[in-house]
Coordinates of C-alpha atoms and ligand atoms in Angstrom, one line a residue:
X283 CA 83.0 126.3 124.1
X284 CA 82.7 123.0 125.9
X285 CA 85.5 122.1 128.4
X286 CA 88.5 120.0 127.3
X287 CA 87.3 117.1 129.5
X288 CA 84.3 116.8 127.2
X289 CA 86.8 115.8 124.3
X290 CA 88.4 113.2 126.6
X291 CA 85.0 111.7 127.5
X292 CA 83.9 111.2 123.9
X293 CA 87.4 110.1 122.8
X294 CA 87.2 107.3 125.4
X295 CA 83.8 106.3 124.1
X296 CA 85.0 106.3 120.5
X297 CA 87.7 103.8 121.3
X298 CA 85.2 101.6 123.1
X299 CA 82.9 101.6 120.1
X300 CA 85.7 100.4 117.8
X301 CA 87.4 103.5 116.4
X302 CA 91.2 103.5 116.5
X303 CA 91.9 107.2 115.9
X304 CA 90.1 110.3 117.0
X305 CA 90.6 114.0 116.4
X306 CA 88.7 117.3 116.6
X307 CA 89.0 120.5 114.6
X308 CA 87.0 123.5 113.6
X309 CA 84.7 122.6 110.8
X310 CA 86.3 125.0 108.3
X311 CA 89.0 124.3 105.8
X312 CA 91.5 127.0 104.7
X313 CA 91.0 128.5 101.1
X314 CA 94.2 126.7 99.9
X315 CA 92.4 123.4 100.1
X316 CA 89.6 124.7 97.9
X317 CA 92.2 126.0 95.5
X318 CA 93.9 122.5 95.3
X319 CA 90.5 120.9 94.7
X320 CA 89.7 123.4 91.9
X321 CA 93.1 122.7 90.3
X322 CA 92.4 119.0 90.4
X323 CA 89.1 119.6 88.5
X324 CA 90.6 122.1 86.1
X325 CA 93.3 119.7 85.1
X326 CA 90.6 117.0 84.6
X327 CA 92.4 114.8 87.0
X328 CA 89.0 113.6 88.3
X329 CA 88.3 111.7 85.1
X330 CA 84.6 110.7 84.9
X331 CA 84.0 111.2 88.7
X332 CA 81.7 114.2 88.0
X333 CA 80.3 114.1 91.5
X334 CA 83.6 115.6 92.6
X335 CA 83.0 118.8 90.6
X336 CA 79.2 119.0 90.9
X337 CA 79.3 120.3 94.5
X338 CA 82.7 121.8 94.5
X339 CA 81.8 124.8 96.7
X340 CA 80.2 122.7 99.4
X341 CA 83.1 120.3 99.2
X342 CA 85.6 123.1 99.8
X343 CA 84.7 123.5 103.4
X344 CA 82.1 121.9 105.8
X345 CA 80.8 125.3 106.9
X346 CA 79.6 126.0 103.4
X347 CA 77.8 122.6 103.3
X348 CA 76.2 123.3 106.7
X349 CA 76.4 127.0 107.8
X350 CA 75.5 126.3 111.4
X351 CA 78.3 123.7 111.9
X352 CA 81.1 124.5 114.4
X353 CA 83.1 121.4 114.9
X354 CA 84.3 118.3 112.9
X355 CA 85.1 115.1 114.8
X356 CA 87.2 112.8 112.6
X357 CA 87.4 109.1 113.3
X358 CA 89.8 106.6 111.9
X359 CA 89.5 102.8 111.8
X360 CA 92.7 100.7 111.2
X361 CA 92.1 98.1 108.5
X362 CA 95.7 96.8 108.1
X363 CA 95.7 93.1 107.1
X364 CA 98.3 90.5 107.9
X365 CA 98.9 89.9 104.2
X366 CA 101.2 92.0 102.1
X367 CA 99.1 93.0 99.0
X368 CA 102.3 93.3 96.9
X369 CA 103.1 89.5 97.3
X370 CA 100.1 88.4 95.4
X371 CA 101.2 90.4 92.3
X372 CA 103.9 87.7 91.7
X373 CA 101.1 85.0 91.1
X374 CA 99.4 86.1 87.9
X375 CA 96.9 83.2 87.8
X376 CA 95.3 84.7 90.9
X377 CA 93.4 88.0 91.1
X378 CA 94.5 90.8 93.4
X379 CA 91.8 92.6 95.3
X380 CA 92.5 95.8 97.3
X381 CA 92.8 95.0 101.0
X382 CA 89.9 97.3 101.9
X383 CA 87.6 95.2 99.8
X384 CA 88.5 91.7 101.0
X385 CA 85.6 91.5 103.5
X386 CA 82.4 93.5 104.4
X387 CA 81.8 96.9 103.1
X388 CA 83.3 99.2 105.7
X389 CA 80.6 101.9 105.1
X390 CA 77.9 99.7 106.7
X391 CA 80.1 98.8 109.7
X392 CA 81.4 102.3 110.4
X393 CA 78.1 104.1 109.8
X394 CA 76.6 102.2 112.8
X395 CA 79.6 103.2 115.0
X396 CA 79.3 106.8 113.9
X397 CA 75.6 107.0 114.8
X398 CA 76.3 105.3 118.1
X399 CA 79.0 107.9 119.0
X400 CA 76.9 110.8 117.7
X401 CA 74.0 109.8 120.0
X402 CA 76.4 109.6 122.9
X403 CA 77.8 113.0 122.2
X404 CA 74.4 114.6 122.2
X405 CA 73.5 112.9 125.5
X406 CA 76.7 114.0 127.2
X407 CA 76.4 117.5 125.7
X408 CA 73.0 118.0 127.4
X409 CA 74.8 118.5 130.7
X410 CA 76.3 121.7 129.2
X411 CA 74.0 122.9 126.5
X412 CA 70.7 122.3 124.7
X413 CA 69.3 122.1 121.1
X414 CA 72.6 121.1 119.4
X415 CA 72.8 119.0 116.3
X416 CA 75.1 116.2 115.0
X417 CA 75.3 114.7 111.5
X418 CA 77.4 111.6 110.6
X419 CA 79.2 111.1 107.2
X420 CA 81.1 108.3 105.6
X421 CA 81.5 109.1 101.9
X422 CA 77.9 110.2 102.0
X423 CA 78.4 114.0 101.5
X424 CA 80.8 116.3 99.7
X425 CA 83.4 116.5 102.5
X426 CA 87.2 116.6 102.0
X427 CA 87.8 114.2 104.9
X428 CA 91.6 113.9 104.4
X429 CA 92.5 117.6 104.9
X430 CA 90.0 117.6 107.8
X431 CA 91.7 114.5 109.3
X432 CA 95.1 116.3 109.1
X433 CA 93.6 119.4 110.7
X434 CA 92.1 117.3 113.5
X435 CA 95.5 115.7 114.3
X436 CA 95.1 112.2 112.9
X437 CA 98.1 112.4 110.7
X438 CA 99.0 114.1 107.4
X439 CA 98.3 113.9 103.7
X440 CA 101.2 112.0 102.3
X441 CA 102.7 112.5 98.8
X442 CA 100.3 109.8 97.6
X443 CA 97.5 112.2 98.8
X444 CA 96.1 109.7 101.3
X445 CA 96.2 110.1 105.0
X446 CA 99.3 108.8 106.8
X447 CA 99.3 108.2 110.6
X448 CA 102.3 107.7 112.7
X449 CA 100.5 104.9 114.5
X450 CA 98.6 103.2 111.7
X451 CA 100.5 104.1 108.5
X452 CA 98.3 104.4 105.4
X453 CA 95.6 101.9 106.5
X454 CA 92.8 104.0 107.9
X455 CA 89.2 104.3 107.0
X456 CA 87.8 107.7 107.8
X457 CA 84.4 108.8 109.1
X458 CA 83.2 112.2 110.2
X459 CA 80.7 113.7 112.8
X460 CA 79.9 117.3 112.2
X461 CA 78.2 119.2 115.0
X462 CA 76.9 122.6 116.0
X463 CA 78.6 122.1 119.4
X464 CA 81.8 124.0 120.0
X465 CA 84.5 121.6 121.1
X466 CA 88.2 122.5 121.6
X467 CA 90.4 121.4 118.6
X468 CA 93.3 119.0 118.7
X469 CA 96.7 120.0 117.4
X470 CA 97.0 119.8 113.6
X471 CA 99.1 116.9 112.2
X472 CA 102.4 117.8 110.6
X473 CA 103.9 116.2 107.5
X474 CA 106.6 113.5 108.1
X475 CA 107.2 112.4 104.5
X476 CA 110.6 114.1 104.4
X477 CA 112.6 113.1 101.3
X478 CA 110.8 109.8 100.9
X479 CA 109.3 109.2 97.4
X480 CA 108.5 105.5 97.7
X481 CA 104.7 105.9 97.0
X482 CA 105.4 108.0 93.9
X483 CA 108.0 105.7 92.3
X484 CA 106.2 102.4 92.9
X485 CA 103.0 103.6 91.1
X486 CA 102.7 101.2 88.1
X487 CA 100.9 103.8 85.9
X488 CA 102.8 107.0 87.0
X489 CA 99.5 108.4 88.4
X490 CA 101.3 111.2 90.4
X491 CA 102.4 114.1 88.2
X492 CA 104.1 115.5 91.2
X493 CA 104.1 115.0 95.0
X494 CA 100.7 115.5 96.6
X495 CA 98.9 115.5 93.3
X496 CA 97.0 112.5 91.8
X497 CA 95.8 112.2 88.3
X498 CA 93.0 109.7 88.9
X499 CA 92.6 108.9 85.2
X500 CA 95.9 107.0 85.5
X501 CA 95.2 105.4 88.8
X502 CA 94.4 101.6 88.8
X503 CA 91.9 102.0 91.6
X504 CA 90.0 104.5 89.5
X505 CA 90.3 102.5 86.3
X506 CA 89.2 99.2 87.9
X507 CA 86.5 100.6 90.2
X508 CA 85.1 103.9 88.9
X509 CA 85.7 103.8 85.2
X510 CA 82.9 102.2 83.1
X511 CA 84.4 101.9 79.6
X512 CA 87.2 100.0 77.9
X513 CA 90.3 100.4 80.0
X514 CA 92.9 102.3 77.8
X515 CA 95.5 99.9 76.3
X516 CA 98.5 101.7 77.9
X517 CA 97.2 100.8 81.4
X518 CA 96.3 97.1 80.8
X519 CA 99.8 95.5 81.2
X520 CA 100.7 97.7 84.3
X521 CA 97.4 96.4 85.9
X522 CA 99.0 92.9 86.1
X523 CA 96.5 90.8 88.1
X524 CA 94.8 93.8 89.9
X525 CA 91.1 93.2 89.4
X526 CA 89.7 95.6 92.0
X527 CA 91.8 98.5 93.2
X528 CA 95.5 98.9 93.9
X529 CA 97.4 99.2 97.1
X530 CA 100.9 99.8 95.9
X531 CA 101.3 103.4 97.1
X532 CA 99.8 102.5 100.5
X533 CA 101.7 99.3 101.0
X534 CA 105.2 100.8 100.4
X535 CA 104.9 103.6 102.9
X536 CA 107.6 103.2 105.6
X537 CA 105.2 104.5 108.3
X538 CA 103.3 101.2 108.0
X539 CA 106.0 99.5 110.0
X540 CA 104.4 100.9 113.2
X541 CA 100.9 99.6 112.3
X542 CA 99.4 96.6 113.9
X543 CA 96.9 94.3 112.3
X544 CA 93.2 95.4 112.5
X545 CA 91.4 94.3 115.6
X546 CA 88.1 94.1 113.7
X547 CA 87.3 90.6 112.5
X548 CA 84.8 92.0 109.9
X549 CA 87.6 94.0 108.3
X550 CA 90.1 91.0 108.1
X551 CA 90.4 89.4 104.7
X552 CA 88.0 86.6 103.8
X553 CA 90.4 83.6 103.1
X554 CA 88.9 83.1 99.6
X555 CA 89.6 86.7 98.7
X556 CA 93.4 86.7 99.6
X557 CA 94.4 84.9 96.3
X558 CA 91.3 84.1 94.4
X559 CA 91.9 82.0 91.2
X560 CA 91.0 83.9 88.0
X561 CA 89.6 80.7 86.5
X562 CA 86.8 80.7 89.1
X563 CA 85.9 84.4 88.4
X564 CA 86.0 83.9 84.6
X565 CA 83.1 81.4 85.1
X566 CA 81.0 83.7 87.2
X567 CA 77.4 84.4 86.0
X568 CA 75.8 87.5 87.3
X569 CA 74.0 85.4 90.0
X570 CA 77.4 83.9 91.1
X571 CA 78.9 87.3 91.3
X572 CA 76.1 88.8 93.3
X573 CA 76.0 86.0 95.8
X574 CA 79.8 85.6 96.2
X575 CA 80.3 89.4 96.7
X576 CA 77.1 90.0 98.8
X577 CA 77.9 92.6 101.4
X578 CA 81.3 93.4 99.8
X579 CA 82.4 96.7 98.2
X580 CA 83.3 94.7 95.1
X581 CA 79.6 94.2 94.4
X582 CA 79.1 97.8 93.6
X583 CA 81.1 97.7 90.3
X584 CA 78.7 95.1 88.9
X585 CA 79.2 91.8 87.2
X586 CA 80.4 93.0 83.8
X587 CA 82.9 95.7 85.0
X588 CA 84.3 93.0 87.3
X589 CA 84.6 90.5 84.3
X590 CA 86.3 93.3 82.3
X591 CA 89.0 93.5 84.9
X592 CA 89.3 89.7 85.3
X593 CA 89.7 89.4 81.5
X594 CA 92.6 91.9 81.5
X595 CA 94.3 90.0 84.4
X596 CA 93.8 86.7 82.5
X597 CA 95.5 88.2 79.4
X598 CA 98.3 89.4 81.5
X599 CA 98.8 86.0 83.1
X600 CA 99.6 84.2 79.8
X601 CA 98.3 81.2 81.7
X602 CA 97.1 78.9 78.9
X603 CA 94.6 77.0 81.0
X604 CA 92.6 80.2 81.3
X605 CA 92.3 80.6 77.5
X606 CA 89.1 78.5 77.0
X607 CA 87.4 80.5 79.8
X608 CA 88.4 83.8 78.3
X609 CA 87.1 82.7 74.9
X610 CA 83.6 82.3 76.3
X611 CA 83.4 86.1 76.6
X612 CA 83.9 87.0 73.0
X613 CA 80.8 87.9 71.0
X614 CA 79.3 89.1 74.2
X615 CA 76.5 91.6 73.7
X616 CA 78.4 94.2 75.8
X617 CA 81.0 95.9 73.5
X618 CA 83.5 96.5 76.3
X619 CA 83.5 92.8 77.3
X620 CA 83.7 91.7 73.7
X621 CA 86.7 94.0 73.0
X622 CA 88.5 93.2 76.3
X623 CA 88.1 89.5 75.7
X624 CA 89.6 89.8 72.3
X625 CA 92.5 91.8 73.6
X626 CA 93.1 89.1 76.3
X627 CA 93.1 86.3 73.8
X628 CA 95.7 88.1 71.7
X629 CA 97.9 88.1 74.8
X630 CA 98.2 84.3 75.1
Ligands
LIG724 S1 105.6 106.5 101.0 FE1 107.0 108.1 101.7 S2 106.3 109.9 100.5 FE2 104.7 108.4 100.4 S3 103.2 108.9 102.0 FE3 104.7 107.4 102.8 S4 106.3 108.6 103.8 FE4 105.2 110.0 102.4

Protein backbone atom coordinates (compact mmCIF):
# COMPACT_ATOMS: atom_id res chain seq x y z
CA UNK A 1 0.00 0.00 0.00
CA UNK A 2 1.34 3.43 -0.96
CA UNK A 3 1.60 6.05 1.82
CA UNK A 4 -1.20 8.59 2.38
CA UNK A 5 1.06 11.42 1.25
CA UNK A 6 0.99 9.86 -2.24
CA UNK A 7 -2.77 10.58 -2.41
CA UNK A 8 -2.16 14.22 -1.42
CA UNK A 9 0.52 14.63 -4.10
CA UNK A 10 -1.69 13.35 -6.90
CA UNK A 11 -4.73 15.23 -5.61
CA UNK A 12 -2.78 18.49 -5.80
CA UNK A 13 -1.72 17.67 -9.35
CA UNK A 14 -5.32 16.79 -10.33
CA UNK A 15 -6.53 20.23 -9.22
CA UNK A 16 -3.68 21.90 -11.11
CA UNK A 17 -4.61 20.05 -14.29
CA UNK A 18 -8.23 21.24 -14.09
CA UNK A 19 -10.21 18.73 -12.07
CA UNK A 20 -12.47 20.11 -9.36
CA UNK A 21 -13.09 16.98 -7.32
CA UNK A 22 -10.94 14.00 -6.49
CA UNK A 23 -11.49 10.75 -4.62
CA UNK A 24 -9.98 7.31 -4.24
CA UNK A 25 -11.53 3.93 -3.48
CA UNK A 26 -10.93 0.24 -3.84
CA UNK A 27 -11.77 -0.78 -7.43
CA UNK A 28 -14.53 -3.09 -6.32
CA UNK A 29 -18.26 -2.43 -5.99
CA UNK A 30 -20.48 -4.28 -3.49
CA UNK A 31 -22.88 -6.95 -4.90
CA UNK A 32 -25.90 -4.69 -4.14
CA UNK A 33 -24.83 -2.41 -7.00
CA UNK A 34 -24.80 -5.32 -9.46
CA UNK A 35 -28.25 -6.29 -8.16
CA UNK A 36 -29.61 -2.78 -8.82
CA UNK A 37 -28.14 -2.82 -12.32
CA UNK A 38 -29.72 -6.23 -13.04
CA UNK A 39 -33.06 -4.96 -11.78
CA UNK A 40 -32.77 -1.90 -14.09
CA UNK A 41 -32.21 -4.24 -17.06
CA UNK A 42 -34.88 -6.79 -16.03
CA UNK A 43 -37.46 -4.02 -15.79
CA UNK A 44 -36.39 -2.89 -19.28
CA UNK A 45 -35.72 0.58 -17.89
CA UNK A 46 -32.68 0.83 -20.19
CA UNK A 47 -34.94 1.04 -23.26
CA UNK A 48 -32.91 0.59 -26.44
CA UNK A 49 -29.52 1.19 -24.75
CA UNK A 50 -28.44 -2.41 -25.23
CA UNK A 51 -24.81 -1.66 -24.42
CA UNK A 52 -25.91 -1.40 -20.79
CA UNK A 53 -26.93 -5.04 -20.71
CA UNK A 54 -24.36 -6.48 -23.13
CA UNK A 55 -21.47 -6.37 -20.64
CA UNK A 56 -23.47 -6.42 -17.44
CA UNK A 57 -21.01 -8.63 -15.50
CA UNK A 58 -18.03 -6.40 -16.33
CA UNK A 59 -20.09 -3.34 -15.53
CA UNK A 60 -21.01 -4.64 -12.09
CA UNK A 61 -17.49 -4.06 -10.72
CA UNK A 62 -14.14 -2.79 -12.12
CA UNK A 63 -12.26 -5.81 -10.77
CA UNK A 64 -14.31 -8.05 -13.08
CA UNK A 65 -13.50 -5.83 -16.06
CA UNK A 66 -9.78 -5.84 -15.16
CA UNK A 67 -8.82 -8.54 -12.61
CA UNK A 68 -5.43 -6.98 -11.70
CA UNK A 69 -6.91 -3.60 -10.81
CA UNK A 70 -6.63 -2.46 -7.18
CA UNK A 71 -7.66 1.20 -7.01
CA UNK A 72 -10.12 3.57 -8.68
CA UNK A 73 -9.31 7.28 -8.75
CA UNK A 74 -12.46 9.26 -9.53
CA UNK A 75 -12.26 12.80 -10.87
CA UNK A 76 -15.04 15.37 -11.10
CA UNK A 77 -15.22 18.49 -13.27
CA UNK A 78 -17.65 21.27 -12.38
CA UNK A 79 -19.68 22.37 -15.42
CA UNK A 80 -22.20 24.63 -13.72
CA UNK A 81 -23.25 27.46 -16.05
CA UNK A 82 -24.39 30.94 -15.08
CA UNK A 83 -27.72 30.41 -16.90
CA UNK A 84 -30.62 28.65 -15.27
CA UNK A 85 -31.76 26.03 -17.82
CA UNK A 86 -35.34 26.19 -16.48
CA UNK A 87 -35.73 29.84 -17.57
CA UNK A 88 -35.50 29.10 -21.28
CA UNK A 89 -38.48 26.73 -21.02
CA UNK A 90 -40.71 29.81 -20.79
CA UNK A 91 -39.67 30.89 -24.32
CA UNK A 92 -41.10 28.24 -26.65
CA UNK A 93 -39.83 29.80 -29.88
CA UNK A 94 -36.28 29.01 -28.73
CA UNK A 95 -34.78 25.56 -28.32
CA UNK A 96 -33.50 24.31 -24.99
CA UNK A 97 -30.22 22.40 -25.09
CA UNK A 98 -28.89 20.63 -22.02
CA UNK A 99 -26.21 22.68 -20.25
CA UNK A 100 -23.55 20.01 -20.72
CA UNK A 101 -23.93 20.21 -24.49
CA UNK A 102 -23.71 23.97 -24.94
CA UNK A 103 -20.03 23.97 -25.81
CA UNK A 104 -17.25 21.49 -26.62
CA UNK A 105 -17.68 17.76 -26.07
CA UNK A 106 -16.40 17.24 -22.52
CA UNK A 107 -15.07 13.78 -23.38
CA UNK A 108 -12.32 15.22 -25.55
CA UNK A 109 -11.33 17.83 -22.96
CA UNK A 110 -11.33 15.55 -19.93
CA UNK A 111 -9.69 12.58 -21.63
CA UNK A 112 -6.55 14.68 -22.15
CA UNK A 113 -6.55 15.69 -18.48
CA UNK A 114 -7.00 12.07 -17.37
CA UNK A 115 -4.05 10.94 -19.51
CA UNK A 116 -1.89 13.74 -18.15
CA UNK A 117 -2.72 12.79 -14.55
CA UNK A 118 -2.25 9.07 -15.24
CA UNK A 119 1.27 9.68 -16.56
CA UNK A 120 2.05 11.79 -13.51
CA UNK A 121 0.79 9.04 -11.18
CA UNK A 122 3.04 6.45 -12.84
CA UNK A 123 6.05 8.78 -12.64
CA UNK A 124 5.49 9.50 -8.94
CA UNK A 125 4.76 5.84 -8.15
CA UNK A 126 8.16 4.79 -9.51
CA UNK A 127 9.69 6.17 -6.31
CA UNK A 128 7.86 3.40 -4.42
CA UNK A 129 7.15 0.54 -6.82
CA UNK A 130 7.74 -0.68 -10.39
CA UNK A 131 5.76 -2.24 -13.26
CA UNK A 132 2.38 -0.84 -12.30
CA UNK A 133 -0.35 0.05 -14.79
CA UNK A 134 -2.98 2.77 -15.20
CA UNK A 135 -5.96 3.05 -17.54
CA UNK A 136 -8.19 6.07 -18.08
CA UNK A 137 -11.93 6.04 -18.78
CA UNK A 138 -14.57 8.58 -19.59
CA UNK A 139 -17.69 6.76 -20.79
CA UNK A 140 -15.33 4.51 -22.73
CA UNK A 141 -15.80 1.24 -20.85
CA UNK A 142 -18.53 -0.56 -18.89
CA UNK A 143 -17.91 1.14 -15.55
CA UNK A 144 -20.56 2.31 -13.06
CA UNK A 145 -18.91 5.63 -12.34
CA UNK A 146 -21.61 7.09 -10.07
CA UNK A 147 -21.49 4.39 -7.34
CA UNK A 148 -17.70 4.49 -7.61
CA UNK A 149 -17.73 8.27 -7.18
CA UNK A 150 -19.82 7.88 -4.02
CA UNK A 151 -17.49 5.17 -2.75
CA UNK A 152 -14.51 7.46 -3.44
CA UNK A 153 -16.08 10.27 -1.37
CA UNK A 154 -17.08 12.73 -4.13
CA UNK A 155 -20.71 12.84 -2.99
CA UNK A 156 -23.73 10.55 -3.16
CA UNK A 157 -26.20 9.22 -5.71
CA UNK A 158 -29.25 11.40 -5.27
CA UNK A 159 -32.86 10.33 -5.72
CA UNK A 160 -32.49 11.33 -9.40
CA UNK A 161 -29.70 8.67 -9.59
CA UNK A 162 -27.03 11.22 -10.54
CA UNK A 163 -24.14 12.19 -8.33
CA UNK A 164 -24.68 15.09 -5.92
CA UNK A 165 -21.75 16.89 -4.36
CA UNK A 166 -21.98 19.16 -1.32
CA UNK A 167 -19.65 21.56 -3.10
CA UNK A 168 -20.81 21.36 -6.74
CA UNK A 169 -24.41 20.17 -6.53
CA UNK A 170 -25.48 18.08 -9.52
CA UNK A 171 -23.15 19.65 -12.10
CA UNK A 172 -20.21 17.27 -12.34
CA UNK A 173 -18.65 15.38 -15.21
CA UNK A 174 -16.94 12.22 -14.03
CA UNK A 175 -13.80 10.49 -15.27
CA UNK A 176 -11.91 7.51 -13.88
CA UNK A 177 -8.36 6.27 -13.58
CA UNK A 178 -8.03 2.60 -12.70
CA UNK A 179 -4.67 1.31 -11.55
CA UNK A 180 -2.87 -1.73 -10.21
CA UNK A 181 -1.32 0.53 -7.56
CA UNK A 182 -2.68 0.18 -4.03
CA UNK A 183 -3.56 3.66 -2.78
CA UNK A 184 -5.38 4.37 0.51
CA UNK A 185 -9.12 5.02 0.02
CA UNK A 186 -11.02 8.18 0.96
CA UNK A 187 -14.08 8.06 3.18
CA UNK A 188 -17.25 7.07 1.32
CA UNK A 189 -19.84 9.81 0.64
CA UNK A 190 -23.05 9.64 2.65
CA UNK A 191 -26.52 10.53 1.37
CA UNK A 192 -27.85 14.00 2.19
CA UNK A 193 -31.14 13.99 0.26
CA UNK A 194 -33.16 13.72 3.46
CA UNK A 195 -36.90 14.18 2.87
CA UNK A 196 -36.36 16.27 -0.31
CA UNK A 197 -38.24 15.01 -3.40
CA UNK A 198 -37.73 18.02 -5.69
CA UNK A 199 -35.99 16.15 -8.52
CA UNK A 200 -38.69 13.47 -8.55
CA UNK A 201 -41.66 15.83 -8.62
CA UNK A 202 -40.29 18.24 -11.26
CA UNK A 203 -39.73 15.51 -13.85
CA UNK A 204 -42.08 16.39 -16.76
CA UNK A 205 -42.51 12.75 -17.82
CA UNK A 206 -42.54 11.00 -14.41
CA UNK A 207 -39.41 9.07 -15.28
CA UNK A 208 -38.72 8.06 -11.67
CA UNK A 209 -40.95 5.13 -10.62
CA UNK A 210 -39.54 5.56 -7.12
CA UNK A 211 -36.60 7.37 -5.46
CA UNK A 212 -33.19 6.21 -6.72
CA UNK A 213 -34.75 4.46 -9.73
CA UNK A 214 -34.91 5.84 -13.29
CA UNK A 215 -37.00 4.47 -16.14
CA UNK A 216 -34.88 5.79 -19.01
CA UNK A 217 -37.66 5.07 -21.51
CA UNK A 218 -39.59 8.01 -20.03
CA UNK A 219 -36.58 10.33 -19.65
CA UNK A 220 -36.42 13.29 -22.06
CA UNK A 221 -32.63 13.02 -22.20
CA UNK A 222 -32.95 9.43 -23.41
CA UNK A 223 -35.77 10.23 -25.82
CA UNK A 224 -34.06 13.22 -27.44
CA UNK A 225 -30.50 11.84 -27.50
CA UNK A 226 -30.47 8.03 -27.46
CA UNK A 227 -33.80 7.05 -28.96
CA UNK A 228 -33.84 6.69 -32.75
CA UNK A 229 -37.51 6.24 -33.68
CA UNK A 230 -40.63 8.38 -33.51
CA UNK A 231 -40.93 9.79 -30.01
CA UNK A 232 -44.11 8.37 -28.41
CA UNK A 233 -46.98 10.88 -28.49
CA UNK A 234 -47.42 10.94 -24.68
CA UNK A 235 -43.95 12.50 -24.24
CA UNK A 236 -44.12 15.15 -26.98
CA UNK A 237 -46.00 17.87 -25.12
CA UNK A 238 -44.00 17.42 -21.90
CA UNK A 239 -40.85 17.88 -23.99
CA UNK A 240 -41.87 21.54 -24.55
CA UNK A 241 -38.86 23.14 -26.28
CA UNK A 242 -36.24 20.64 -25.09
CA UNK A 243 -34.39 19.66 -28.26
CA UNK A 244 -31.34 17.97 -26.72
CA UNK A 245 -31.47 16.54 -23.21
CA UNK A 246 -33.21 17.84 -20.10
CA UNK A 247 -31.75 19.38 -16.96
CA UNK A 248 -34.84 19.70 -14.77
CA UNK A 249 -33.92 17.13 -12.12
CA UNK A 250 -30.38 18.49 -11.90
CA UNK A 251 -31.40 22.17 -11.86
CA UNK A 252 -33.85 21.90 -9.00
CA UNK A 253 -31.51 20.23 -6.50
CA UNK A 254 -31.06 22.45 -3.41
CA UNK A 255 -27.42 21.43 -3.15
CA UNK A 256 -26.71 23.50 -6.28
CA UNK A 257 -26.84 26.63 -4.14
CA UNK A 258 -23.30 25.95 -3.01
CA UNK A 259 -21.95 25.47 -6.54
CA UNK A 260 -19.96 28.14 -8.30
CA UNK A 261 -19.82 28.65 -12.05
CA UNK A 262 -17.34 26.44 -13.92
CA UNK A 263 -13.82 27.84 -14.17
CA UNK A 264 -13.33 26.19 -17.57
CA UNK A 265 -14.00 28.49 -20.52
CA UNK A 266 -14.44 25.55 -22.91
CA UNK A 267 -17.32 24.28 -20.74
CA UNK A 268 -19.15 27.61 -20.53
CA UNK A 269 -22.13 27.99 -22.86
CA UNK A 270 -21.55 29.24 -26.39
CA UNK A 271 -23.76 32.40 -26.54
CA UNK A 272 -25.59 31.13 -29.63
CA UNK A 273 -26.61 27.94 -27.79
CA UNK A 274 -28.17 29.63 -24.74
CA UNK A 275 -31.49 30.39 -26.46
CA UNK A 276 -31.20 29.35 -30.10
CA UNK A 277 -34.19 30.24 -32.35
CA UNK A 278 -36.05 27.16 -33.59
CA UNK A 279 -36.54 28.93 -36.91
CA UNK A 280 -32.82 28.78 -37.61
CA UNK A 281 -32.58 25.06 -36.79
CA UNK A 282 -35.63 24.19 -38.91
CA UNK A 283 -33.68 25.49 -41.92
CA UNK A 284 -30.55 23.48 -41.19
CA UNK A 285 -29.27 21.22 -43.97
CA UNK A 286 -27.05 18.33 -42.96
CA UNK A 287 -23.98 20.45 -43.83
CA UNK A 288 -25.27 23.37 -41.72
CA UNK A 289 -25.88 20.99 -38.80
CA UNK A 290 -22.45 19.38 -39.02
CA UNK A 291 -20.58 22.64 -39.20
CA UNK A 292 -22.63 24.47 -36.53
CA UNK A 293 -22.25 21.58 -34.06
CA UNK A 294 -18.67 20.68 -34.96
CA UNK A 295 -16.91 19.55 -31.74
CA UNK A 296 -20.22 19.57 -29.82
CA UNK A 297 -21.93 16.56 -28.20
CA UNK A 298 -25.06 17.48 -30.16
CA UNK A 299 -23.37 16.36 -33.38
CA UNK A 300 -23.48 12.75 -32.30
CA UNK A 301 -27.26 12.42 -32.65
CA UNK A 302 -27.05 13.34 -36.33
CA UNK A 303 -28.98 15.82 -38.42
CA UNK A 304 -32.31 13.99 -38.71
CA UNK A 305 -32.70 13.02 -35.05
CA UNK A 306 -31.98 16.64 -34.22
CA UNK A 307 -34.59 17.87 -36.72
CA UNK A 308 -37.11 15.38 -35.23
CA UNK A 309 -36.62 17.05 -31.84
CA UNK A 310 -36.81 20.57 -33.30
CA UNK A 311 -40.06 19.72 -35.11
CA UNK A 312 -41.64 18.62 -31.81
CA UNK A 313 -40.49 21.84 -30.12
CA UNK A 314 -41.89 23.86 -33.05
CA UNK A 315 -45.26 22.09 -32.73
CA UNK A 316 -45.28 22.75 -29.00
CA UNK A 317 -44.50 26.44 -29.57
CA UNK A 318 -47.72 27.14 -31.56
CA UNK A 319 -45.64 29.97 -33.04
CA UNK A 320 -47.30 30.53 -36.40
CA UNK A 321 -44.21 32.05 -38.05
CA UNK A 322 -42.56 28.62 -37.75
CA UNK A 323 -45.29 26.82 -39.68
CA UNK A 324 -43.86 27.33 -43.22
CA UNK A 325 -40.50 25.98 -42.02
CA UNK A 326 -42.14 22.93 -40.45
CA UNK A 327 -44.08 22.24 -43.64
CA UNK A 328 -40.84 21.87 -45.58
CA UNK A 329 -40.19 18.62 -43.71
CA UNK A 330 -43.36 16.79 -44.71
CA UNK A 331 -42.98 14.21 -47.46
CA UNK A 332 -39.41 13.70 -46.30
CA UNK A 333 -37.99 10.32 -47.30
CA UNK A 334 -37.34 9.53 -43.64
CA UNK A 335 -40.59 8.17 -42.16
CA UNK A 336 -39.85 9.50 -38.64
CA UNK A 337 -39.31 13.05 -39.93
CA UNK A 338 -42.36 12.84 -42.12
CA UNK A 339 -44.61 11.66 -39.28
CA UNK A 340 -43.18 14.13 -36.76
CA UNK A 341 -43.59 17.07 -39.15
CA UNK A 342 -47.22 16.10 -39.72
CA UNK A 343 -47.80 15.90 -35.97
CA UNK A 344 -46.21 19.34 -35.51
CA UNK A 345 -48.38 20.91 -38.23
CA UNK A 346 -51.49 19.59 -36.51
CA UNK A 347 -50.40 21.41 -33.33
CA UNK A 348 -50.54 24.91 -34.89
S1 LIG B 1 -33.29 17.33 -5.56
FE1 LIG B 1 -33.45 16.63 -3.43
S2 LIG B 1 -33.90 14.41 -3.60
FE2 LIG B 1 -33.11 15.09 -5.58
S3 LIG B 1 -30.92 14.68 -5.52
FE3 LIG B 1 -31.20 16.82 -4.85
S4 LIG B 1 -31.37 16.68 -2.60
FE4 LIG B 1 -31.66 14.60 -3.40
